[in-house]
Amino acid sequence: MKHNGKYIYALIYLVALLGLASCSSKVNLTARTDGGTDVEFNTSFGKVLADTIKSISSTMGNSKSAEFFSAPAMQKALKDSDFTNVKVSTPNETSMNMSGSLPTADKQTHATGTLRAADFVSCTSNSMVLKLSPKNLKAFAGGLPQSTKNYLDLFMAPVFTGESMSREDYKMLIASIYGENIANELDKSSISINMAPPKGKTIKTASIPKNGSKSADKATFSIPLLDFLTLNSEQNYNIKW
C-alpha cells in the first residue's frame, strides 16, 4: 500500500510543481471541523513554458502532441490516495482543476518515504498550518520514481538539489539553458494561496507574507516561484480561529 501511495504522491507532486511554473495557479485550503482539510488546485500553463516542456518531453521519447494532463489518470491517482471526494477536470490542453479532501494526520496512510500530506498541511481544533521545508521537499524529491525525477531534474532547483543559490543566480542559470523568455516567465510566476477556517468560524490571527491579506473568512497570499525553488529555510504560514 505504501508503494502505491509513493507513486501516487509522486504524480500529484509533479503536477503541483509544473502548476507552480504557470501564468495562473491557485491553491485553496479549507479546514474542516473534524481536523481534515479540503483542497482545491487550479492551474494553467503559459505558452512559453508549455512549448518548452513539450519540446523537452519529445526529446525524452514522448509525443509533442501529448496532453499535459489526463483527467481520468489524475482522478484514479487521487482516489487511490488519502484524498476523498475527488474531482478533476481539464478545460483545455494546458489547464487543470482538481479538488479533494484530506483526513486528519493520524488517518493518513500514504506516503513518500516517511512524508505525508500532513507534513505540509495540518489542522488542529483552532488552527491550520502550511509548512514548506527544504529538508522535507528535498526528501520528497529524493523518493520520487525515476521517470518523475527526469522531469524534476530539468528545473535544477536548489530546493531539491540541496545547493544554496540566490533567486537571481538561479534565474540566470535557467536563462542560460532555456533562454531569457522562460526565465522571465518563471520570474513573473507565483502561486496564490487561500487558507480558510471551517465554515462558521472566524479568523482571529494569521501569519502570512507581507503581500497577503486577511479577512474574517480567509487569508490570501502568493509565493513567487523563484522564491520557492530557491527556498533555504523552513517557512510556516498559519491561520487561527
mmCIF file of C-alpha atoms in Angstrom, residues 3 6 13 19 21 28 33 37 43 46 48 57 84 91 104-105 112 122 140 152 156 169 171 186 205 221 239-240:
data_model
loop_
_atom_site.group_PDB
_atom_site.id
_atom_site.type_symbol
_atom_site.label_atom_id
_atom_site.label_comp_id
_atom_site.label_asym_id
_atom_site.label_seq_id
_atom_site.Cartn_x
_atom_site.Cartn_y
_atom_site.Cartn_z
ATOM 1 C CA HIS A 3 4.479 1.685 -2.513
ATOM 2 C CA LYS A 6 4.568 6.722 -3.052
ATOM 3 C CA TYR A 13 3.687 16.363 -6.693
ATOM 4 C CA GLY A 19 1.494 24.063 -11.914
ATOM 5 C CA ALA A 21 5.532 27.338 -13.085
ATOM 6 C CA ASN A 28 -7.420 26.802 -1.732
ATOM 7 C CA THR A 33 -14.351 20.787 11.861
ATOM 8 C CA THR A 37 -8.615 19.718 5.008
ATOM 9 C CA THR A 43 -3.516 25.787 -12.857
ATOM 10 C CA GLY A 46 1.804 29.955 -20.001
ATOM 11 C CA VAL A 48 6.405 29.776 -23.320
ATOM 12 C CA SER A 57 9.188 15.943 -23.493
ATOM 13 C CA THR A 84 -11.595 11.536 -0.906
ATOM 14 C CA PRO A 91 -10.896 22.567 -19.529
ATOM 15 C CA THR A 104 -6.646 14.120 9.819
ATOM 16 C CA ALA A 105 -2.932 13.367 10.081
ATOM 17 C CA THR A 112 6.658 9.128 0.029
ATOM 18 C CA SER A 122 -2.113 20.155 9.039
ATOM 19 C CA PHE A 140 10.193 14.167 -1.054
ATOM 20 C CA LEU A 152 12.001 17.410 -11.872
ATOM 21 C CA MET A 156 17.774 22.033 -11.331
ATOM 22 C CA ASP A 169 21.673 33.321 -9.796
ATOM 23 C CA LYS A 171 17.209 32.814 -12.847
ATOM 24 C CA LEU A 186 9.244 31.885 -14.223
ATOM 25 C CA THR A 205 -4.889 35.832 13.596
ATOM 26 C CA PHE A 221 -1.084 35.440 -0.166
ATOM 27 C CA ILE A 239 -4.343 30.926 10.485
ATOM 28 C CA LYS A 240 -6.062 30.637 13.853
#
